[in-house]
Amino acid sequence: MPSPAPPPLPPLPPDHLAHLARRAGLPLPSDRLAGVAATVHAIDTVLGSLRDIPLGETPPAPSFTAVPGGSPSRRTS
């Protein structure tokens, strides 16, 4: 059984985002911090929902070959 997904992260405080942006060499004007923090949180929420998809033993896409007009077939080599 897969382990449960971690809980979603709380929103990133704008002052913490400003610190991280400065460390990355990307200073943000103070009037943009709240909007960027909300965007980062929205992106993290979407990515969190993708992490919850139970893929199980789904093989990676490169292991399949599309066949025109037919169903995908598994590569043998």
PDB file of C-alpha atoms in Angstrom:
ATOM      1  CA  MET A   1       0.000   0.000   0.000  1.00  0.00           C
ATOM      2  CA  PRO A   2       1.459   3.430  -0.925  1.00  0.00           C
ATOM      3  CA  SER A   3       2.273   5.823   1.868  1.00  0.00           C
ATOM      4  CA  PRO A   4      -0.183   8.693   2.402  1.00  0.00           C
ATOM      5  CA  ALA A   5       0.595  11.985   0.696  1.00  0.00           C
ATOM      6  CA  PRO A   6       2.049  14.699   2.916  1.00  0.00           C
ATOM      7  CA  PRO A   7      -0.335  17.504   3.869  1.00  0.00           C
ATOM      8  CA  PRO A   8      -0.274  20.619   1.663  1.00  0.00           C
ATOM      9  CA  LEU A   9       2.220  23.288   2.614  1.00  0.00           C
ATOM     10  CA  PRO A  10       0.886  26.489   4.176  1.00  0.00           C
ATOM     11  CA  PRO A  11       1.129  29.649   2.051  1.00  0.00           C
ATOM     12  CA  LEU A  12       4.628  31.118   1.878  1.00  0.00           C
ATOM     13  CA  PRO A  13       4.772  34.387   3.857  1.00  0.00           C
ATOM     14  CA  PRO A  14       5.703  37.332   1.599  1.00  0.00           C
ATOM     15  CA  ASP A  15       8.720  38.263   3.763  1.00  0.00           C
ATOM     16  CA  HIS A  16      10.088  34.718   3.477  1.00  0.00           C
ATOM     17  CA  LEU A  17       9.504  34.798  -0.290  1.00  0.00           C
ATOM     18  CA  ALA A  18      11.412  38.105  -0.465  1.00  0.00           C
ATOM     19  CA  HIS A  19      14.329  36.506   1.400  1.00  0.00           C
ATOM     20  CA  LEU A  20      14.381  33.477  -0.935  1.00  0.00           C
ATOM     21  CA  ALA A  21      14.151  35.690  -4.018  1.00  0.00           C
ATOM     22  CA  ARG A  22      17.072  37.863  -2.836  1.00  0.00           C
ATOM     23  CA  ARG A  23      19.176  34.748  -2.175  1.00  0.00           C
ATOM     24  CA  ALA A  24      18.412  33.552  -5.696  1.00  0.00           C
ATOM     25  CA  GLY A  25      19.426  36.928  -7.112  1.00  0.00           C
ATOM     26  CA  LEU A  26      15.843  37.788  -8.035  1.00  0.00           C
ATOM     27  CA  PRO A  27      14.841  40.759  -5.888  1.00  0.00           C
ATOM     28  CA  LEU A  28      11.095  41.431  -6.004  1.00  0.00           C
ATOM     29  CA  PRO A  29       9.501  44.833  -5.494  1.00  0.00           C
ATOM     30  CA  SER A  30       7.507  44.870  -2.263  1.00  0.00           C
ATOM     31  CA  ASP A  31       4.265  45.621  -4.122  1.00  0.00           C
ATOM     32  CA  ARG A  32       4.577  42.294  -5.999  1.00  0.00           C
ATOM     33  CA  LEU A  33       5.355  40.033  -3.040  1.00  0.00           C
ATOM     34  CA  ALA A  34       1.775  39.205  -2.062  1.00  0.00           C
ATOM     35  CA  GLY A  35       0.804  38.333  -5.641  1.00  0.00           C
ATOM     36  CA  VAL A  36       3.902  36.202  -6.224  1.00  0.00           C
ATOM     37  CA  ALA A  37       3.388  34.422  -2.885  1.00  0.00           C
ATOM     38  CA  ALA A  38      -0.218  33.615  -3.851  1.00  0.00           C
ATOM     39  CA  THR A  39       0.935  32.327  -7.251  1.00  0.00           C
ATOM     40  CA  VAL A  40       3.618  30.121  -5.674  1.00  0.00           C
ATOM     41  CA  HIS A  41       1.004  28.684  -3.309  1.00  0.00           C
ATOM     42  CA  ALA A  42      -1.434  28.007  -6.184  1.00  0.00           C
ATOM     43  CA  ILE A  43       1.278  26.205  -8.171  1.00  0.00           C
ATOM     44  CA  ASP A  44       2.273  24.142  -5.129  1.00  0.00           C
ATOM     45  CA  THR A  45      -1.377  23.193  -4.564  1.00  0.00           C
ATOM     46  CA  VAL A  46      -1.745  21.968  -8.160  1.00  0.00           C
ATOM     47  CA  LEU A  47       1.511  20.014  -7.963  1.00  0.00           C
ATOM     48  CA  GLY A  48       0.350  18.512  -4.662  1.00  0.00           C
ATOM     49  CA  SER A  49      -2.809  17.204  -6.312  1.00  0.00           C
ATOM     50  CA  LEU A  50      -0.688  15.608  -9.057  1.00  0.00           C
ATOM     51  CA  ARG A  51       1.457  13.904  -6.403  1.00  0.00           C
ATOM     52  CA  ASP A  52      -1.726  12.281  -5.057  1.00  0.00           C
ATOM     53  CA  ILE A  53      -2.413  10.375  -8.300  1.00  0.00           C
ATOM     54  CA  PRO A  54      -1.836   6.681  -7.588  1.00  0.00           C
ATOM     55  CA  LEU A  55       0.340   5.518 -10.468  1.00  0.00           C
ATOM     56  CA  GLY A  56       1.300   2.201  -8.913  1.00  0.00           C
ATOM     57  CA  GLU A  57       3.270   0.132 -11.386  1.00  0.00           C
ATOM     58  CA  THR A  58       2.627   2.378 -14.377  1.00  0.00           C
ATOM     59  CA  PRO A  59       5.683   2.116 -16.647  1.00  0.00           C
ATOM     60  CA  PRO A  60       7.243   5.315 -18.011  1.00  0.00           C
ATOM     61  CA  ALA A  61       5.899   6.556 -21.342  1.00  0.00           C
ATOM     62  CA  PRO A  62       9.119   5.836 -23.295  1.00  0.00           C
ATOM     63  CA  SER A  63       8.483   2.114 -22.828  1.00  0.00           C
ATOM     64  CA  PHE A  64       5.517   2.299 -25.252  1.00  0.00           C
ATOM     65  CA  THR A  65       5.403   2.783 -29.012  1.00  0.00           C
ATOM     66  CA  ALA A  66       2.340   4.339 -30.606  1.00  0.00           C
ATOM     67  CA  VAL A  67       0.953   2.377 -33.540  1.00  0.00           C
ATOM     68  CA  PRO A  68      -0.946   4.486 -36.106  1.00  0.00           C
ATOM     69  CA  GLY A  69      -4.548   3.355 -36.303  1.00  0.00           C
ATOM     70  CA  GLY A  70      -4.117   0.865 -33.492  1.00  0.00           C
ATOM     71  CA  SER A  71      -3.521   0.633 -29.800  1.00  0.00           C
ATOM     72  CA  PRO A  72      -0.113   1.340 -28.222  1.00  0.00           C
ATOM     73  CA  SER A  73       2.207  -1.641 -28.004  1.00  0.00           C
ATOM     74  CA  ARG A  74       4.948  -2.354 -25.554  1.00  0.00           C
ATOM     75  CA  ARG A  75       8.518  -2.257 -26.857  1.00  0.00           C
ATOM     76  CA  THR A  76      10.360  -5.521 -26.717  1.00  0.00           C
ATOM     77  CA  SER A  77      13.882  -4.167 -27.129  1.00  0.00           C
TER      78      SER A  77
END
